[in-house]
Coordinates of C-alpha atoms in Angstrom, one line a residue:
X1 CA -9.6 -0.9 -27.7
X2 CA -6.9 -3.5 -26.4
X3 CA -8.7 -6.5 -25.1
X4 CA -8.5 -7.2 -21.3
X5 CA -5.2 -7.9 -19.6
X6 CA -7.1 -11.0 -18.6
X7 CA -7.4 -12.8 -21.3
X8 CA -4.0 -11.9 -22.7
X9 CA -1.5 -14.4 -22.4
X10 CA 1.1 -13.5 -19.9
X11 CA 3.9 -11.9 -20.4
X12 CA 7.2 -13.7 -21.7
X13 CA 10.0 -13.5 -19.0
X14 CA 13.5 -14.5 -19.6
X15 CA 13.4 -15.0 -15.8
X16 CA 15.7 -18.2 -14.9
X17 CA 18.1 -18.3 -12.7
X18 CA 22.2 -18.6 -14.7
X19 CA 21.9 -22.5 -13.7
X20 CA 18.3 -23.4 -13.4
X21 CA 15.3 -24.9 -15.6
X22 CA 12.3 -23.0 -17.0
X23 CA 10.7 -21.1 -13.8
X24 CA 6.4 -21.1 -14.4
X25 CA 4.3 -18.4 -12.7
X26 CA 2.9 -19.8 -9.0
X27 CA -0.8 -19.9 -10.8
X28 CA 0.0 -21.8 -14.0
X29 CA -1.0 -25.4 -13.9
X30 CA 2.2 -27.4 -13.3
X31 CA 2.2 -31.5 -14.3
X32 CA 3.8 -33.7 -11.9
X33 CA 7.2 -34.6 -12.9
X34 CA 10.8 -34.3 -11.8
X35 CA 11.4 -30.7 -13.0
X36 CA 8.0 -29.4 -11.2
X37 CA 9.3 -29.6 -7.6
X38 CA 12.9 -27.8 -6.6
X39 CA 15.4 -29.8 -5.5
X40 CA 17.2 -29.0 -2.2
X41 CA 20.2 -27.5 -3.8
X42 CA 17.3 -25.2 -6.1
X43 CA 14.9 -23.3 -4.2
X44 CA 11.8 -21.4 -6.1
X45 CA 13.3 -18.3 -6.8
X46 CA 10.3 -15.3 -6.6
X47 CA 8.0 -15.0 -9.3
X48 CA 7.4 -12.0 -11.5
X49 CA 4.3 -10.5 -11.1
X50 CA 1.5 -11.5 -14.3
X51 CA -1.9 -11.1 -15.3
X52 CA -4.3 -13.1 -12.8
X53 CA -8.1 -13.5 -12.3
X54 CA -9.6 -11.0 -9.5
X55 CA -9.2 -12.5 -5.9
X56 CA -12.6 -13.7 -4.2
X57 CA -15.1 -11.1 -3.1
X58 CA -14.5 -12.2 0.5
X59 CA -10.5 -11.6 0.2
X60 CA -8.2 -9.0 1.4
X61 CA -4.7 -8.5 -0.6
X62 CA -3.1 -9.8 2.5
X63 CA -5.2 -13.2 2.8
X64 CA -4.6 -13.4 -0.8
X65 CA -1.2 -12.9 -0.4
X66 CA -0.8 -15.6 2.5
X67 CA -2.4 -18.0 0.1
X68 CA 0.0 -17.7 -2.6
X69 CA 3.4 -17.1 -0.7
X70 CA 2.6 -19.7 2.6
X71 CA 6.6 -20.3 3.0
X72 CA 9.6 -19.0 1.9
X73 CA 11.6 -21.0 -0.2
X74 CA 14.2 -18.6 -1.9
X75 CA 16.6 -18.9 1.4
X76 CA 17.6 -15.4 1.0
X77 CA 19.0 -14.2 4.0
X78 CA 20.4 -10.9 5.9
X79 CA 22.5 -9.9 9.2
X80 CA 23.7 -7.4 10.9
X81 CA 27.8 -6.9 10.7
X82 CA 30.0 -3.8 12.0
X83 CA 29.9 -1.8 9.8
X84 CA 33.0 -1.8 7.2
X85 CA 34.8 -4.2 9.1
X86 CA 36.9 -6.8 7.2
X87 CA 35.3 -9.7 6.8
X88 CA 38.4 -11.9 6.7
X89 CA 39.1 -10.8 10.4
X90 CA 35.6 -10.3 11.2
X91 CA 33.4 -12.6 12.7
X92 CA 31.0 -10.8 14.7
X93 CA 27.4 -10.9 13.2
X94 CA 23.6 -10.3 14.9
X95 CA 20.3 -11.7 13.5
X96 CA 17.5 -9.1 12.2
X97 CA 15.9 -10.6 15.3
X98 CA 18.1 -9.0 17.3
X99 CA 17.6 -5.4 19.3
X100 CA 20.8 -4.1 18.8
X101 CA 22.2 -0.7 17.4
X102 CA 26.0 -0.9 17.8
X103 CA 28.8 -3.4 17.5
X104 CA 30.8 -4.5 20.4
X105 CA 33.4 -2.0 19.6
X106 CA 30.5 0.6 20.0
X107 CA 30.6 1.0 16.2
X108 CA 27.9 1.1 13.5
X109 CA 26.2 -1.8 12.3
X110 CA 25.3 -2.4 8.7
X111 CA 22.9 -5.1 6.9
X112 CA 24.4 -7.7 4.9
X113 CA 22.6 -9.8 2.3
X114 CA 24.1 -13.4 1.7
X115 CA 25.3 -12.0 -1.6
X116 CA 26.4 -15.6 -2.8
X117 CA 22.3 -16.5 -3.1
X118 CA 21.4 -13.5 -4.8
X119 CA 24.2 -13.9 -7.3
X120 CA 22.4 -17.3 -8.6
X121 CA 20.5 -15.0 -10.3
X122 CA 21.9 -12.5 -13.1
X123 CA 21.1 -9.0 -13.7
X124 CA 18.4 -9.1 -16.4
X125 CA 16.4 -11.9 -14.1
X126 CA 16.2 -9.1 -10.8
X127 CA 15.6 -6.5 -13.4
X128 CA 12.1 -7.9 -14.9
X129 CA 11.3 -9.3 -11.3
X130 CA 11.5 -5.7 -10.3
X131 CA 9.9 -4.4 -13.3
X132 CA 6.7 -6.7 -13.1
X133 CA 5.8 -5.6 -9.6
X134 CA 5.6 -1.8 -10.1
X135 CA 2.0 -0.1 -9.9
X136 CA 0.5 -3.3 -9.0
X137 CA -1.8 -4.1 -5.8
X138 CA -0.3 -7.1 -4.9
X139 CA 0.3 -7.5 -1.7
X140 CA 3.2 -6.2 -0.7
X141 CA 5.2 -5.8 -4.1
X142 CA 2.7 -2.6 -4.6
X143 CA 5.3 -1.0 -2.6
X144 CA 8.3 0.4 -4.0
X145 CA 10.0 -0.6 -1.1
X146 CA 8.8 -4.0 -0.6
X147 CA 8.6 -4.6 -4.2
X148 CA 12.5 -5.2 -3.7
X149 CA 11.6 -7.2 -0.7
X150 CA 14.8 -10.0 -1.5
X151 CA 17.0 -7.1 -1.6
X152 CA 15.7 -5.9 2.0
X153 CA 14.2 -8.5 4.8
X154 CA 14.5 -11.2 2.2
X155 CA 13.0 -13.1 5.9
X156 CA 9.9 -10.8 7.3
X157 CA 6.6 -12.9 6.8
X158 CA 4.7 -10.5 3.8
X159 CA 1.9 -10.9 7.0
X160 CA 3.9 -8.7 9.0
X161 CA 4.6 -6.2 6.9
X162 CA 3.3 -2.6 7.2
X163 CA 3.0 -0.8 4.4
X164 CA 1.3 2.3 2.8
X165 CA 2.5 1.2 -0.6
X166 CA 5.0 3.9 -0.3
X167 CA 7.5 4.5 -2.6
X168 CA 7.5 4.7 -6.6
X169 CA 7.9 8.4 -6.4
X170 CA 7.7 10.7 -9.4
X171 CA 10.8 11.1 -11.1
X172 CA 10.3 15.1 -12.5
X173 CA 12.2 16.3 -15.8
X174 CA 12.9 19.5 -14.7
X175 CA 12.8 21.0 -17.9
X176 CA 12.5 24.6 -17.7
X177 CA 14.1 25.1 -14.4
X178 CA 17.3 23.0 -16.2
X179 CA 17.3 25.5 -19.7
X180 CA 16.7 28.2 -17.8
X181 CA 19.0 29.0 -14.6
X182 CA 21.4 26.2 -15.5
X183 CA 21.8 25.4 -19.4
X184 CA 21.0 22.1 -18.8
X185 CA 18.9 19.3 -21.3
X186 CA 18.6 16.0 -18.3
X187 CA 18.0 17.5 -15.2
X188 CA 15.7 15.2 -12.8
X189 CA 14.2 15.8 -9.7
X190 CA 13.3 12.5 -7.7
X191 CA 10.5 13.7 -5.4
X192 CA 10.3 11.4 -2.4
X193 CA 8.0 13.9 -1.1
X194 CA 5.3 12.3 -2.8
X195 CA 5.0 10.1 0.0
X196 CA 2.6 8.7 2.4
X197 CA 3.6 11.3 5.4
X198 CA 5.7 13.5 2.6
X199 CA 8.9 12.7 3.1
X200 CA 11.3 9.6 2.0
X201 CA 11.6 9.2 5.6
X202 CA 8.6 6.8 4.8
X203 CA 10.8 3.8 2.7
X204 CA 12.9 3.3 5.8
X205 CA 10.0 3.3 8.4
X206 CA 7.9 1.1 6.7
X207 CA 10.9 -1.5 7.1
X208 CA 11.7 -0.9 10.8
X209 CA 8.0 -1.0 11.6
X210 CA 7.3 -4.2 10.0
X211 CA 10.8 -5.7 12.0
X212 CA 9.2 -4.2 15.3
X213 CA 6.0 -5.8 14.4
X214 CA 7.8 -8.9 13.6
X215 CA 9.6 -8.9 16.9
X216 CA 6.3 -7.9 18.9
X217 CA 4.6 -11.2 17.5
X218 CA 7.9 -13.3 18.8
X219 CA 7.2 -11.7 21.8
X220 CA 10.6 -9.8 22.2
X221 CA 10.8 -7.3 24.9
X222 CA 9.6 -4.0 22.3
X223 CA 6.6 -2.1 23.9
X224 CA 6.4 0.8 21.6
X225 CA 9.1 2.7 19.6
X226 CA 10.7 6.1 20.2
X227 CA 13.2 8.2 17.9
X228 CA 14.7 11.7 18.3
X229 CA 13.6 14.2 15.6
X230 CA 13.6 17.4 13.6
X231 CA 10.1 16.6 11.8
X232 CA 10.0 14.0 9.4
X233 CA 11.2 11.1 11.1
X234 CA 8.3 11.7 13.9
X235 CA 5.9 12.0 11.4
X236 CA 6.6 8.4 9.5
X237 CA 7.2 6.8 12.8
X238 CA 4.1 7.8 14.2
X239 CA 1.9 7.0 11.0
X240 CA 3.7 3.2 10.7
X241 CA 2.9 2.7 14.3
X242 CA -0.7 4.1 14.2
X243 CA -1.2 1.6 11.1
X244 CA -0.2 -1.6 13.1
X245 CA -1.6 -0.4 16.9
X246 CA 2.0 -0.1 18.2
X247 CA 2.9 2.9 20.4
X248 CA 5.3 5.7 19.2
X249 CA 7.2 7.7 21.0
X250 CA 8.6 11.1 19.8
X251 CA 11.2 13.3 21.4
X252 CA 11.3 16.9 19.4
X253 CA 13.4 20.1 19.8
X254 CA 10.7 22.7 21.2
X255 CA 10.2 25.7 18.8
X256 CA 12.3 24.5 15.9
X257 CA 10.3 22.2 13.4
X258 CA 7.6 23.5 11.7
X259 CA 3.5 23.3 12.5
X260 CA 3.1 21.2 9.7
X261 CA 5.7 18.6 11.2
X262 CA 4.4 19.1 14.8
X263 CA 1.2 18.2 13.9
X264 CA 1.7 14.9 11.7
X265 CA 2.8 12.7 15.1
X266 CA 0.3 14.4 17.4
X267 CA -2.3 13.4 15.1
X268 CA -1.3 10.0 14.6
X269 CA -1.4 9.8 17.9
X270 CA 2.0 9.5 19.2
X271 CA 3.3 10.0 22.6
X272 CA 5.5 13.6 21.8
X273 CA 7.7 15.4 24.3
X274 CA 9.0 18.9 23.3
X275 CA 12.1 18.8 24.5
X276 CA 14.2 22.3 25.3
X277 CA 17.2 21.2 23.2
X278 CA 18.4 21.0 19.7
X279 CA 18.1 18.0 17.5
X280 CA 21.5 16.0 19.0
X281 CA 20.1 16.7 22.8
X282 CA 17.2 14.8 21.4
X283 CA 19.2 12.3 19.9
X284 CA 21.4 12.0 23.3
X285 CA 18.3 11.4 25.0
X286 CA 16.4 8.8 23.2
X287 CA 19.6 6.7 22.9
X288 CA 20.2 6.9 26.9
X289 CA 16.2 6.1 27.2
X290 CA 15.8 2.9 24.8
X291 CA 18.9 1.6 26.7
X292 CA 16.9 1.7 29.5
X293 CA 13.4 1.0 28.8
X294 CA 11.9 -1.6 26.4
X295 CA 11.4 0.9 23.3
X296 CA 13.1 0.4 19.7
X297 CA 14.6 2.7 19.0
X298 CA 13.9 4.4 15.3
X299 CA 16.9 6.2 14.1
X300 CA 18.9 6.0 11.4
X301 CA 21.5 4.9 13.8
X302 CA 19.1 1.7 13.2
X303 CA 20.5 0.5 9.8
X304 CA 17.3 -1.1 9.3
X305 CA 16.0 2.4 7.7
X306 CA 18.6 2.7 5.4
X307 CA 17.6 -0.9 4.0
X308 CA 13.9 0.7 2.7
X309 CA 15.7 4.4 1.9
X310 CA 18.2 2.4 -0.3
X311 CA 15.3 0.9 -2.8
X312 CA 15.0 5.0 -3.9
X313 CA 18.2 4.3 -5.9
X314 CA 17.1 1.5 -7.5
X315 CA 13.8 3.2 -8.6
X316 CA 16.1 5.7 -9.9
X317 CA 17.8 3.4 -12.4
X318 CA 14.3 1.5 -12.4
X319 CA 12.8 5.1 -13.8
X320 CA 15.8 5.7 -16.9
X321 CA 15.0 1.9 -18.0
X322 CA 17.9 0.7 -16.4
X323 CA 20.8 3.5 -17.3
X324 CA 22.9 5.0 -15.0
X325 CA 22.7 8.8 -14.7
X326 CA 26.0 10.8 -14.2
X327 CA 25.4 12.3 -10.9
X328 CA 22.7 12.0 -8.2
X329 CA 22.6 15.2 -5.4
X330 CA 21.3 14.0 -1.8
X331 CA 20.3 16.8 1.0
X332 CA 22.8 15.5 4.1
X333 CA 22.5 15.7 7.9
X334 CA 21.9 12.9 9.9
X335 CA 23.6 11.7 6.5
X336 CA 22.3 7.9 6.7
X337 CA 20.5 8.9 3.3
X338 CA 23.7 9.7 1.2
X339 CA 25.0 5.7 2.1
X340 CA 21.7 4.7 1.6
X341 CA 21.6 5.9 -1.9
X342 CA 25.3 4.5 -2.0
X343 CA 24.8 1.0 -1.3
X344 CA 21.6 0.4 -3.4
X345 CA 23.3 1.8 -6.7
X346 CA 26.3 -0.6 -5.4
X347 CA 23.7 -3.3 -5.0
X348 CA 22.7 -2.7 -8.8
X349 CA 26.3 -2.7 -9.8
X350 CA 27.2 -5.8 -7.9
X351 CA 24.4 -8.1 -8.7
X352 CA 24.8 -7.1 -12.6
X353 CA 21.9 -4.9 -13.2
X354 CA 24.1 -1.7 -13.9
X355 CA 27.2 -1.8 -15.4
X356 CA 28.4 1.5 -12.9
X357 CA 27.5 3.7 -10.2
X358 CA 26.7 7.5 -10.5
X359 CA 29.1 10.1 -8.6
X360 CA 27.3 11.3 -5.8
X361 CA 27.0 14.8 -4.2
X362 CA 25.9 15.4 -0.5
X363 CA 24.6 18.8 -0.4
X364 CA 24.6 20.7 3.1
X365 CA 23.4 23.9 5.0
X366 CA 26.3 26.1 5.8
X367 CA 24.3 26.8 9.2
X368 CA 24.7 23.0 10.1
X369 CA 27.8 21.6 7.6
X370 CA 30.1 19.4 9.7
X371 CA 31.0 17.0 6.4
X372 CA 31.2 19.9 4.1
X373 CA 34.2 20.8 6.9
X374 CA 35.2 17.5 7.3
X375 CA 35.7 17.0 2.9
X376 CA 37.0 20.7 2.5
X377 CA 40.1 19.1 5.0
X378 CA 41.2 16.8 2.8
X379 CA 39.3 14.1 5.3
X380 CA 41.5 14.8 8.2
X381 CA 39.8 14.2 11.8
X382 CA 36.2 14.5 11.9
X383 CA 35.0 17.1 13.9
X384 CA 31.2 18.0 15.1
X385 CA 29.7 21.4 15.5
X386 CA 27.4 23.4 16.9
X387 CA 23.9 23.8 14.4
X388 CA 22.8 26.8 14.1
X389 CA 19.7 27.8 12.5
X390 CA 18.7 26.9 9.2
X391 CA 15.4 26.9 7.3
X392 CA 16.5 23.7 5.9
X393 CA 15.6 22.0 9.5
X394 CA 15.6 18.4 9.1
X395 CA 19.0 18.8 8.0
X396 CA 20.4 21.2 11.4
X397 CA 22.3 18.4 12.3
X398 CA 25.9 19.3 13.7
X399 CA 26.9 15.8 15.3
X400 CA 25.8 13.4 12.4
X401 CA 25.3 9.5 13.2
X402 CA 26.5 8.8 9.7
X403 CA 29.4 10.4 9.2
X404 CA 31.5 7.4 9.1
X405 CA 28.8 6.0 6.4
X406 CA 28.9 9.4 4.4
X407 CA 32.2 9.5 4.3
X408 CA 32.7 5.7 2.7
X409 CA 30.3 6.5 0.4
X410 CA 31.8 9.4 -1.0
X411 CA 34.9 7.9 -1.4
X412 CA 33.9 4.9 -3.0
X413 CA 31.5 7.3 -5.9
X414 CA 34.6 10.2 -6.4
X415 CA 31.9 12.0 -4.6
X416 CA 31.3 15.9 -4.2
X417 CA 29.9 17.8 -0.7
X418 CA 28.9 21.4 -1.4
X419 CA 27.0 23.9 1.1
X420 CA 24.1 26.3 0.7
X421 CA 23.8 29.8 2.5
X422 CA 20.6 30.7 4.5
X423 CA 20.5 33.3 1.3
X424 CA 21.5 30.8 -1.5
X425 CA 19.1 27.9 -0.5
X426 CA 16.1 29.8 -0.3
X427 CA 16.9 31.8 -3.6
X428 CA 17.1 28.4 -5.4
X429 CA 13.6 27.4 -3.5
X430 CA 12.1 29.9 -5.3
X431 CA 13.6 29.8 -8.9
X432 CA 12.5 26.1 -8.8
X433 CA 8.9 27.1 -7.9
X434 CA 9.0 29.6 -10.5
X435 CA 9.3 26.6 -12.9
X436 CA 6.4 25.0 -11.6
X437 CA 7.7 23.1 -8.5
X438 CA 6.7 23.2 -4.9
X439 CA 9.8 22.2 -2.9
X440 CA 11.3 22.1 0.4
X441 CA 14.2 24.5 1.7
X442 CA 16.2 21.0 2.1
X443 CA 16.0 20.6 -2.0
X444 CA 17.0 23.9 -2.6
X445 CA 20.0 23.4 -0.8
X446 CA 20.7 20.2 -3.1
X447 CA 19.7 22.7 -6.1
X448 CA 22.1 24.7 -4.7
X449 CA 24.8 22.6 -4.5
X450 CA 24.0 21.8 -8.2
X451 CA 24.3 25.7 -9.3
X452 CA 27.5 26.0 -7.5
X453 CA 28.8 22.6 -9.6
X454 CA 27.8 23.2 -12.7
X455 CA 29.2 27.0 -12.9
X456 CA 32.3 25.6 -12.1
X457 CA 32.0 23.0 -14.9
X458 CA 32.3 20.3 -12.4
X459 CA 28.9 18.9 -13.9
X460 CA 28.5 19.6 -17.7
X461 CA 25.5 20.8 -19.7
X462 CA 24.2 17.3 -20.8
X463 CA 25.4 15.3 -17.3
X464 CA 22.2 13.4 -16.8
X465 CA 22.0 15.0 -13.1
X466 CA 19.4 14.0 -10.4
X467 CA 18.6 16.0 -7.6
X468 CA 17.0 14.1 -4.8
X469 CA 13.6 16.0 -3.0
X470 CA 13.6 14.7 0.5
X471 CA 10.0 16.3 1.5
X472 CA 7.3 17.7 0.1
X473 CA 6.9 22.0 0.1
X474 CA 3.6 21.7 1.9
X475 CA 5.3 21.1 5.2
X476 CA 7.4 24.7 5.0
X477 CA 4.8 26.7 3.8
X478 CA 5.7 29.3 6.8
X479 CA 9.3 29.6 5.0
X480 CA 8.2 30.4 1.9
X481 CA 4.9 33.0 3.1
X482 CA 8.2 34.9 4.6
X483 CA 10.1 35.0 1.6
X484 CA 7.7 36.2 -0.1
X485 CA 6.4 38.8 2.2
X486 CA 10.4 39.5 2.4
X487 CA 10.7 38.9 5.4
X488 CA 13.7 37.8 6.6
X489 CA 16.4 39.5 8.0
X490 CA 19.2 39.3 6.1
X491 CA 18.2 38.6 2.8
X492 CA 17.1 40.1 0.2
X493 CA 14.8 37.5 -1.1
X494 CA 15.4 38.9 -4.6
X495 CA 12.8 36.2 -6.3
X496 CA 9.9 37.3 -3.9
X497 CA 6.6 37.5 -6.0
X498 CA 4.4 39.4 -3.4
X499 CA 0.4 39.7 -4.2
X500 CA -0.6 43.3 -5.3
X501 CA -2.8 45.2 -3.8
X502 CA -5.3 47.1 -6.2
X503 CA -8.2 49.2 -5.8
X504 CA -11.5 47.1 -6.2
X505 CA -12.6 49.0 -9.3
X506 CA -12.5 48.3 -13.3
X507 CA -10.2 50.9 -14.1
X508 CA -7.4 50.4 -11.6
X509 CA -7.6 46.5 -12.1
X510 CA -7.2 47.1 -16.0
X511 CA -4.0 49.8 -15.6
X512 CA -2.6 47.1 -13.1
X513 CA -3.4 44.2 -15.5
X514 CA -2.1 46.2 -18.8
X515 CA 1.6 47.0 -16.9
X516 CA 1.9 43.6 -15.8
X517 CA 1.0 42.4 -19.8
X518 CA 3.2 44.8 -21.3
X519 CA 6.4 44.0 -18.7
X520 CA 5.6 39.7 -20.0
X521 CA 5.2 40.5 -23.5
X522 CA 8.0 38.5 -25.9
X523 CA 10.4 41.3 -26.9
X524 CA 11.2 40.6 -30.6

């Protein structure tokens, strides 16, 4: 048996800075002399994580935390600037500390990073910094989001953060679902369902949250915060809030998300209002209201979420040891995701981790498909639609937020959008459970998508493809009890494995049993 991690010596880090001297853990004992205290123009870059004695009995991760990180002295910094505005002509920039959602031009804002400080350090030194926080307790890095903390509020106090540790989702090789239905040896399935509420809506609310409860302690005019929703924003906002005692506010679509997403806010205790609109009535609303009252408002027309949903790109690349798979497929409807995904693979490629960026494909309902429109016209004048119906709810989005985000980050990948039928999506729900997974009707519509492509040949039998899960199968149980039972009008629900009903005696189980055998048998 391997001795104990603590009395190992730590691990060797090639972690300094292109410029800078040797760089020694935080808990190492350091000799006075000219090289152990940073000059002004060289602040203490962030440690890597390494093998430490057990904190005292009396010692939360937090307090622990607070002892060895009492300042910041990295000066990392982030703003908010209109969003793809030129900077040479630009000059209009917020602070994080700011409540504001547009620019003055009523545009979208988007976070910048000072770029310039986080270049003083290459690729291979943010690579093993990222590498030696994952799977540890340490207060916050234990986070997949906040692991990446430099690359997100480089500025928030770790004491205000609120976290669940979210993040560091399993990354699935879907290997017999890939052979099978698609001839395919690397297909991946980045479930971001295994989350704390069950849905990656959880890596962007744990950063907005902690910025509210930042604000909250400065004493800024923020009494609770409110967002429009089709399920799993509600449920992540309400369970952040709950965890720091800060009220949430939920407006929701009446009859149109399912139980299992109703009841995740109630329970946490947020304030809900079932509202008799769709999801962009909702949305209409709760922009009019937080103009009006002193509520923050939570949606991803914040571009504070999309800082936390970015960091599942970077576990991505994190997950193949640093390569860069060929194509990455993201569910799209409020389509703040498919950017997100976009800027932190840019981030990577920027800052010298990756040498590229995969092409990426944003995968929509045909019931609610306003960019799949928007592409199919060569990119000619946006127009929004009317939703209509689709199991794939969270996505039955007609008027998207992002579209002007979607759209830069398709071009800027050579990127793909594809649509799924009512028929198509739920069909590819239910091949992929037949291969062992338990997914949502939003992946199958990124499955889909992904079926569609690689029939074509667009994506090619050993493409190293990712599919992105955006929430787990447990919330749409309901969809998947009709499919099954087949029924639902309109389809044929030609995967449907229905339970049999048998007599309960020995000889009708065995003649039920012996068919079923014979029809599985291998045919040779």
């Amino acid at each position: 048996m391997a001795s104990s991690s603590l009395f190992q010596s730590p691990p060797l880090f090639s972690l300094q800075p292109k410029t800078h001297t040797p760089l020694k853990p935080h808990f190492f004992a350091i000799k006075a002399s000219a090289q152990s205290t940073p000059s002004a123009s060289q602040p203490t870059p962030p440690q890597p994580i390494v093998s430490k004695p057990r904190r005292p009995a009396d010692e939360n991760i937090r307090d622990e935390a607070r002892r060895n990180n009492p300042t910041h002295s990295h000066r990392f910094s982030a703003k908010y600037v209109p969003f793809n505005a030129d900077p040479s002509s630009s000059t209009e920039s917020y602070s994080l500390d700011e409540i504001v959602y547009r620019s003055q031009s009523g545009g979208l804002l988007d976070v910048q990073h000072d770029m310039d400080a986080l270049k003083n350090y290459d690729g291979k030194y943010w690579r093993d910094l990222f590498d030696s926080r994952v799977g540890k307790t340490t207060w916050p890095y234990g986070s997949g989001v906040w692991s990446k903390k430099e690359w997100v509020l480089p500025e928030i106090d770790s004491d205000d953060i609120v976290s669940a540790f979210e993040g560091n989702s399993n990354l699935f090789w879907a290997e017999r679902f890939g052979k099978q239905f698609l001839g395919m040896s690397e297909l991946w399935v980045k479930h971001c369902g295994i989350s704390h509420t069950g849905s990656f809506k959880d890596l962007g609310m744990t950063v907005l949250v902690s910025q509210v409860n930042r604000l909250r302690k400065m004493n800024r005019p923020v009494v609770g915060v409110g967002c429009a929703s089709t399920g799993d924003t509600s449920a992540a906002l309400s369970a952040y809030c709950a965890s720091a005692g800060i009220p949430s506010i939920v407006f929701l679509p009446a009859n149109r998300i399912s139980i299992a997403q109703l009841v995740q806010p109630i329970a946490n205790g947020a304030f809900v209002l079932s509202l008799d609109t769709d999801f962009d009535g909702c949305m209409h609303l709760i922009r009019e209201v937080t103009s009006e009252l002193p509520i923050y408002l939570a949606n991803s027309l914040n571009s504070l979420r999309l800082e936390g949903q970015k960091t599942a790109a970077i576990e991505i690349l994190q997950q193949f040891d640093w390569e860069v798979p060929d194509w990455v497929i993201v569910p799209g409807g409020n389509l703040g995701n498919i950017y997100a995904f976009y800027k932190g693979f840019h981030m990577c490629k920027e800052l010298g981790l990756v040498d590229r960026i995969p092409r990426l494909v944003c995968a929509q309902a045909a019931n609610a498909n306003p960019l799949y429109l928007h592409y199919k016209s060569g990119w000619k004048e946006f127009k929004s639609i009317k939703a209509n119906t689709t199991f794939a709810s969270a996505i039955q989005i007609g008027d998207p937020v992002s579209i002007d985000r979607a759209v830069y980050a398709l071009k800027n990948s050579n990127g793909i959008v594809e649509e799924a039928t009512e028929e198509e999506l739920m069909d590819a729900m239910a091949q992929a459970d037949s291969t062992g997974m338990f997914i949502c009707p939003h992946t199958g519509v990124a499955l889909t998508a992904l079926i569609k492509l690689r029939k074509s040949g667009v994506i090619g039998p050993t493409d190293r493809t990712v599919v992105v899960s955006t929430a787990h199968g447990l919330k749409f149980t309901q969809s998947k009890i009709d499919y099954h039972s087949k029924d639902i009008k309109d389809i044929a629900c030609r995967f449907a494995n229905p339970p049999v009903h048998v007599k309960a005696d020995f000889g009708s189980v065995m003649d039920v049993l012996k068919k079923y055998l014979l029809s599985k048998a291998p045919k040779y």
